[in-house]
Coordinates of N, CA and C in Angstrom, one line a residue:
K4 N 118.8 123.7 107.8 CA 117.9 122.6 107.2 C 117.4 121.6 108.3
R5 N 116.2 121.3 108.2 CA 115.5 120.4 109.2 C 115.4 119.0 108.6
E6 N 115.4 118.0 109.4 CA 115.3 116.7 108.8 C 114.0 115.9 109.1
S7 N 113.2 116.4 110.0 CA 112.0 115.7 110.4 C 110.8 116.6 110.6
L8 N 109.7 116.1 110.5 CA 108.5 116.9 110.8 C 108.4 117.3 112.3
V9 N 108.9 116.5 113.2 CA 108.9 116.8 114.6 C 109.8 118.0 114.8
D10 N 111.0 118.0 114.2 CA 111.9 119.2 114.3 C 111.1 120.5 113.8
L11 N 110.4 120.4 112.8 CA 109.6 121.5 112.3 C 108.6 122.0 113.3
I12 N 107.9 121.1 113.9 CA 106.9 121.5 114.9 C 107.6 122.2 116.1
Y13 N 108.7 121.6 116.6 CA 109.4 122.3 117.7 C 109.9 123.6 117.3
F14 N 110.4 123.8 116.1 CA 110.9 125.0 115.6 C 109.8 126.1 115.6
L15 N 108.6 125.7 115.1 CA 107.5 126.6 115.0 C 107.0 127.0 116.4
K16 N 107.0 126.0 117.3 CA 106.6 126.3 118.7 C 107.5 127.3 119.3
R17 N 108.8 127.2 119.1 CA 109.8 128.1 119.7 C 109.6 129.5 119.1
C18 N 109.4 129.5 117.8 CA 109.2 130.9 117.1 C 108.0 131.6 117.8
L19 N 106.9 130.8 117.9 CA 105.6 131.4 118.4 C 105.8 131.8 119.9
A20 N 106.4 130.9 120.6 CA 106.6 131.2 122.1 C 107.5 132.4 122.3
G21 N 108.5 132.6 121.4 CA 109.4 133.6 121.6 C 108.9 135.0 121.0
G22 N 107.7 135.0 120.5 CA 107.1 136.2 120.0 C 107.7 136.6 118.6
N23 N 108.3 135.6 117.9 CA 108.9 135.9 116.6 C 107.8 136.0 115.6
S24 N 107.5 137.1 115.1 CA 106.4 137.3 114.2 C 106.9 137.6 112.8
S25 N 108.2 137.5 112.6 CA 108.8 137.7 111.3 C 108.4 136.6 110.3
A26 N 108.3 137.0 109.1 CA 107.9 136.0 108.1 C 109.0 135.0 107.9
T27 N 108.7 133.7 107.9 CA 109.6 132.6 107.6 C 109.0 131.8 106.5
T28 N 109.9 131.4 105.6 CA 109.5 130.6 104.5 C 109.9 129.1 104.8
I29 N 108.9 128.3 104.7 CA 109.2 126.8 105.0 C 108.9 126.1 103.7
S30 N 109.8 125.4 103.1 CA 109.7 124.6 101.9 C 109.5 123.1 102.3
V31 N 108.5 122.5 101.8 CA 108.3 121.0 102.1 C 108.3 120.3 100.8
R32 N 109.0 119.2 100.8 CA 109.0 118.4 99.5 C 108.6 117.0 99.9
N33 N 107.7 116.4 99.1 CA 107.2 115.1 99.3 C 107.9 114.2 98.3
T34 N 108.6 113.2 98.7 CA 109.4 112.4 97.8 C 108.8 111.0 97.6
G35 N 107.5 110.8 98.0 CA 106.8 109.5 97.8 C 106.7 109.3 96.4
V36 N 106.5 108.0 96.0 CA 106.2 107.6 94.6 C 104.9 107.0 94.5
K37 N 104.2 107.4 93.4 CA 102.8 106.8 93.1 C 103.0 105.4 92.5
A38 N 102.1 104.6 92.9 CA 101.9 103.2 92.3 C 101.4 103.4 90.9
T39 N 101.9 102.5 90.0 CA 101.4 102.5 88.6 C 101.2 101.1 88.1
G40 N 100.4 101.0 87.0 CA 100.2 99.8 86.3 C 99.9 100.1 84.9
T41 N 100.0 99.2 84.0 CA 99.7 99.5 82.5 C 98.6 98.5 82.0
V42 N 98.0 99.0 81.0 CA 97.1 98.2 80.1 C 97.6 98.4 78.7
T43 N 97.9 97.3 78.0 CA 98.4 97.4 76.6 C 97.2 96.9 75.7
C44 N 96.8 97.8 74.8 CA 95.7 97.5 73.9 C 96.2 96.8 72.7
A45 N 95.6 95.7 72.3 CA 96.0 95.0 71.1 C 94.8 94.4 70.5
S46 N 94.1 95.2 69.7 CA 92.9 94.8 69.0 C 91.7 94.6 69.9
I47 N 91.5 95.6 70.8 CA 90.4 95.6 71.7 C 89.1 95.3 70.9
A48 N 88.3 94.5 71.5 CA 87.0 94.2 70.9 C 85.8 94.8 71.7
D49 N 84.7 94.9 71.0 CA 83.5 95.4 71.6 C 83.2 94.6 72.9
S50 N 82.8 95.2 74.0 CA 82.5 94.6 75.3 C 83.7 94.1 76.1
D51 N 84.9 94.2 75.6 CA 86.1 93.9 76.4 C 86.1 94.9 77.6
T52 N 86.5 94.5 78.8 CA 86.5 95.4 79.9 C 87.9 95.4 80.5
V53 N 88.2 96.5 81.1 CA 89.3 96.7 82.0 C 88.8 97.2 83.3
T54 N 89.1 96.5 84.4 CA 88.6 96.8 85.7 C 89.6 97.4 86.6
I55 N 89.4 98.6 87.1 CA 90.3 99.3 88.0 C 89.6 99.5 89.3
N56 N 90.3 99.0 90.4 CA 89.7 99.2 91.7 C 88.2 98.8 91.8
G57 N 87.9 97.8 91.1 CA 86.5 97.2 91.1 C 85.6 97.9 90.2
V58 N 86.0 98.9 89.4 CA 85.2 99.6 88.5 C 85.5 99.2 87.0
A59 N 84.5 98.7 86.3 CA 84.7 98.2 84.9 C 84.6 99.4 84.0
F60 N 85.5 99.4 83.0 CA 85.5 100.3 81.9 C 85.3 99.4 80.6
T61 N 84.2 99.6 79.9 CA 83.8 98.7 78.8 C 84.1 99.3 77.5
A62 N 84.6 98.6 76.5 CA 84.8 99.0 75.2 C 83.5 99.0 74.4
Q63 N 83.2 100.0 73.7 CA 81.9 100.0 72.9 C 82.3 100.4 71.4
D64 N 81.7 99.8 70.5 CA 82.0 100.2 69.1 C 81.2 101.4 68.6
A65 N 80.3 101.9 69.5 CA 79.6 103.2 69.1 C 79.0 103.8 70.4
S66 N 78.9 105.1 70.4 CA 78.3 105.8 71.5 C 78.6 105.4 72.9
P67 N 79.9 105.5 73.3 CA 80.2 105.1 74.7 C 79.6 106.1 75.7
G68 N 79.2 105.5 76.9 CA 78.6 106.3 78.0 C 79.6 106.4 79.1
A69 N 79.1 106.6 80.3 CA 79.9 106.7 81.5 C 80.7 105.3 81.7
N70 N 81.9 105.4 82.0 CA 82.8 104.3 82.2 C 82.9 103.4 81.0
E71 N 82.7 103.9 79.8 CA 82.9 103.2 78.6 C 83.8 104.0 77.7
F72 N 84.4 103.3 76.8 CA 85.4 103.9 75.9 C 85.2 103.4 74.4
L73 N 85.4 104.3 73.5 CA 85.2 103.9 72.1 C 86.3 103.0 71.6
Q74 N 85.9 101.9 71.1 CA 86.8 100.9 70.5 C 86.8 101.2 68.9
T75 N 87.9 101.5 68.4 CA 88.0 101.9 67.0 C 88.7 101.0 66.1
G76 N 89.5 100.1 66.6 CA 90.3 99.2 65.8 C 91.8 99.7 65.7
S77 N 92.0 100.9 66.2 CA 93.4 101.4 66.3 C 93.8 101.3 67.8
D78 N 94.9 100.6 68.0 CA 95.3 100.4 69.4 C 95.7 101.7 70.0
T79 N 96.3 102.6 69.3 CA 96.6 104.0 69.9 C 95.4 104.7 70.3
A80 N 94.4 104.7 69.4 CA 93.2 105.5 69.6 C 92.4 104.8 70.8
D81 N 92.4 103.5 70.8 CA 91.7 102.8 71.9 C 92.3 103.1 73.2
A82 N 93.7 103.1 73.3 CA 94.3 103.5 74.6 C 94.0 104.9 75.0
A83 N 94.0 105.8 74.0 CA 93.7 107.2 74.4 C 92.3 107.3 74.9
A84 N 91.3 106.6 74.3 CA 89.9 106.6 74.7 C 89.8 106.0 76.1
L85 N 90.5 104.9 76.4 CA 90.4 104.3 77.7 C 91.0 105.2 78.7
A86 N 92.1 105.9 78.5 CA 92.7 106.8 79.4 C 91.7 108.0 79.7
A87 N 91.1 108.5 78.6 CA 90.1 109.6 78.8 C 88.9 109.2 79.6
A88 N 88.4 108.0 79.4 CA 87.3 107.4 80.1 C 87.6 107.3 81.6
I89 N 88.8 106.9 81.9 CA 89.2 106.7 83.3 C 89.3 108.1 84.0
N90 N 89.9 109.1 83.3 CA 90.0 110.4 83.8 C 88.7 111.2 83.9
A91 N 87.7 110.8 83.1 CA 86.4 111.4 83.1 C 85.5 110.8 84.1
S92 N 85.8 109.6 84.6 CA 84.9 108.9 85.5 C 84.6 109.7 86.8
T93 N 83.4 109.6 87.2 CA 82.9 110.3 88.4 C 82.5 109.2 89.4
T94 N 82.9 108.0 89.2 CA 82.5 106.8 90.0 C 83.4 106.8 91.2
A95 N 82.9 106.5 92.4 CA 83.6 106.3 93.6 C 84.6 105.1 93.3
G96 N 85.8 105.2 93.9 CA 86.8 104.2 93.6 C 87.7 104.6 92.5
I97 N 87.3 105.6 91.7 CA 88.1 106.0 90.6 C 88.5 107.5 90.8
V98 N 87.4 108.4 90.9 CA 87.7 109.8 91.1 C 88.5 110.1 92.3
G99 N 89.6 110.8 92.1 CA 90.5 111.1 93.3 C 91.4 109.9 93.7
I100 N 91.2 108.7 93.0 CA 92.0 107.5 93.4 C 93.0 107.2 92.4
V101 N 92.7 107.3 91.1 CA 93.6 107.1 90.0 C 93.5 108.1 88.9
T102 N 94.5 108.2 88.1 CA 94.6 109.0 86.9 C 95.2 108.1 85.8
A103 N 95.0 108.5 84.5 CA 95.6 107.7 83.4 C 96.2 108.5 82.3
T104 N 97.2 108.0 81.7 CA 97.7 108.6 80.5 C 97.9 107.5 79.5
S105 N 98.1 107.9 78.2 CA 98.4 106.9 77.2 C 99.5 107.4 76.3
A106 N 100.2 106.4 75.8 CA 101.3 106.6 74.8 C 101.3 105.4 73.9
A107 N 101.1 105.6 72.6 CA 100.9 104.6 71.7 C 99.8 103.7 72.1
A108 N 100.0 102.4 72.3 CA 98.9 101.4 72.6 C 98.9 101.2 74.2
V109 N 99.6 101.9 74.9 CA 99.7 101.6 76.4 C 99.1 102.7 77.2
V110 N 98.3 102.3 78.1 CA 97.6 103.1 79.1 C 98.4 102.9 80.4
T111 N 98.8 104.0 81.0 CA 99.5 103.9 82.3 C 98.5 104.5 83.4
V112 N 98.1 103.6 84.3 CA 97.2 104.0 85.4 C 98.0 104.3 86.6
S113 N 97.9 105.4 87.2 CA 98.6 105.9 88.3 C 97.7 106.2 89.5
A114 N 98.2 105.8 90.7 CA 97.5 106.2 91.9 C 97.5 107.7 92.0
A115 N 96.5 108.3 92.5 CA 96.4 109.8 92.6 C 97.3 110.4 93.6
V116 N 97.7 109.6 94.7 CA 98.6 110.1 95.7 C 99.7 109.1 95.8
P117 N 100.9 109.6 96.3 CA 102.0 108.8 96.5 C 101.9 107.9 97.7
G118 N 102.6 106.8 97.7 CA 102.6 106.0 98.9 C 102.2 104.5 98.6
K119 N 102.5 103.7 99.6 CA 102.2 102.2 99.4 C 100.7 101.9 99.3
I120 N 99.9 102.8 99.7 CA 98.4 102.5 99.6 C 98.0 102.3 98.2
G121 N 98.7 103.0 97.2 CA 98.4 102.8 95.8 C 98.6 101.4 95.3
N122 N 99.5 100.6 96.0 CA 99.8 99.3 95.6 C 98.6 98.3 95.8
A123 N 97.6 98.8 96.5 CA 96.4 98.0 96.8 C 95.3 98.1 95.7
I124 N 95.5 99.0 94.8 CA 94.6 99.3 93.7 C 94.6 98.1 92.7
T125 N 93.5 97.5 92.5 CA 93.5 96.3 91.6 C 93.3 96.7 90.1
L126 N 93.8 95.9 89.3 CA 93.8 96.0 87.8 C 93.6 94.7 87.2
A127 N 92.5 94.6 86.4 CA 92.2 93.4 85.7 C 91.6 93.6 84.3
S128 N 91.5 92.6 83.5 CA 91.1 92.6 82.2 C 90.2 91.4 81.9
S129 N 89.1 91.6 81.1 CA 88.3 90.5 80.6 C 89.0 89.6 79.6
N130 N 90.0 90.2 78.9 CA 90.8 89.5 77.9 C 92.2 89.9 78.0
G131 N 93.0 89.0 78.6 CA 94.5 89.4 78.8 C 95.3 89.5 77.6
T132 N 94.8 89.1 76.4 CA 95.5 89.3 75.2 C 95.2 90.6 74.6
R133 N 93.9 91.0 74.5 CA 93.5 92.2 73.8 C 93.7 93.4 74.7
A134 N 93.7 93.2 76.0 CA 93.8 94.3 77.0 C 94.7 93.7 78.1
A135 N 96.0 93.6 77.9 CA 96.9 93.0 78.8 C 97.3 93.9 79.9
V136 N 97.1 93.5 81.1 CA 97.5 94.3 82.3 C 98.8 93.9 82.8
S137 N 99.5 94.8 83.4 CA 100.9 94.6 83.9 C 100.9 93.6 85.1
A138 N 99.9 93.7 85.9 CA 99.8 92.8 87.1 C 98.4 93.0 87.7
A139 N 98.1 92.2 88.7 CA 96.8 92.2 89.3 C 96.6 93.5 90.2
R140 N 97.6 94.2 90.5 CA 97.5 95.4 91.3 C 98.6 96.4 90.8
L141 N 98.3 97.7 91.1 CA 99.3 98.7 90.8 C 100.5 98.4 91.7
A142 N 101.7 98.8 91.2 CA 102.9 98.5 92.0 C 103.9 99.7 92.0
G143 N 104.8 99.7 92.9 CA 105.9 100.7 92.9 C 105.6 101.8 93.8
G144 N 104.5 101.9 94.4 CA 104.2 103.0 95.4 C 105.1 102.9 96.6
S145 N 105.7 104.0 97.0 CA 106.5 104.0 98.2 C 106.1 105.1 99.1
E146 N 106.4 104.9 100.4 CA 106.1 105.9 101.4 C 106.7 107.2 101.2
S147 N 106.0 108.3 101.6 CA 106.5 109.6 101.5 C 107.6 109.9 102.5
A148 N 108.6 110.6 102.0 CA 109.6 111.1 103.0 C 109.5 112.6 102.8
F149 N 109.3 113.3 103.8 CA 109.2 114.8 103.8 C 110.6 115.4 104.2
T150 N 111.0 116.3 103.4 CA 112.2 117.1 103.8 C 111.7 118.6 103.8
F151 N 112.3 119.4 104.6 CA 112.0 120.8 104.6 C 113.2 121.6 105.0
S152 N 113.1 122.9 104.6 CA 114.1 123.8 105.0 C 113.4 125.1 105.4
V153 N 114.0 125.9 106.2 CA 113.5 127.2 106.7 C 114.4 128.3 106.4

């Protein structure tokens, strides 16, 4: 078992320099944690916004378009619609940066990649009562630690 990426590099160099062409399986595990934040829907109103990484998602009572979500009066349905709008967004700053899930009235926004960089993603609401955010930024992201075995 190897403990660092440097050890892996030296191991591979030795194998190649020694003419070892036998197949070797290397398993790598990323133990980093993705930053997350939540939005709790409580009677979302038409035109309420949730802003993620500078991109606004706006509640609409009919025919939502890009970066908009249908506000129905059901907190669970509104949360599901917001999560779907986030995941469907093709806007820079969202696509490949965050993903979203919903459970009951809560939307969990997660950084797309593990690490502290996700802690810099901003999260805001135009109405902190109807769309309460957990904090001004996603939190809990930690650096990746790679372990591998050969």
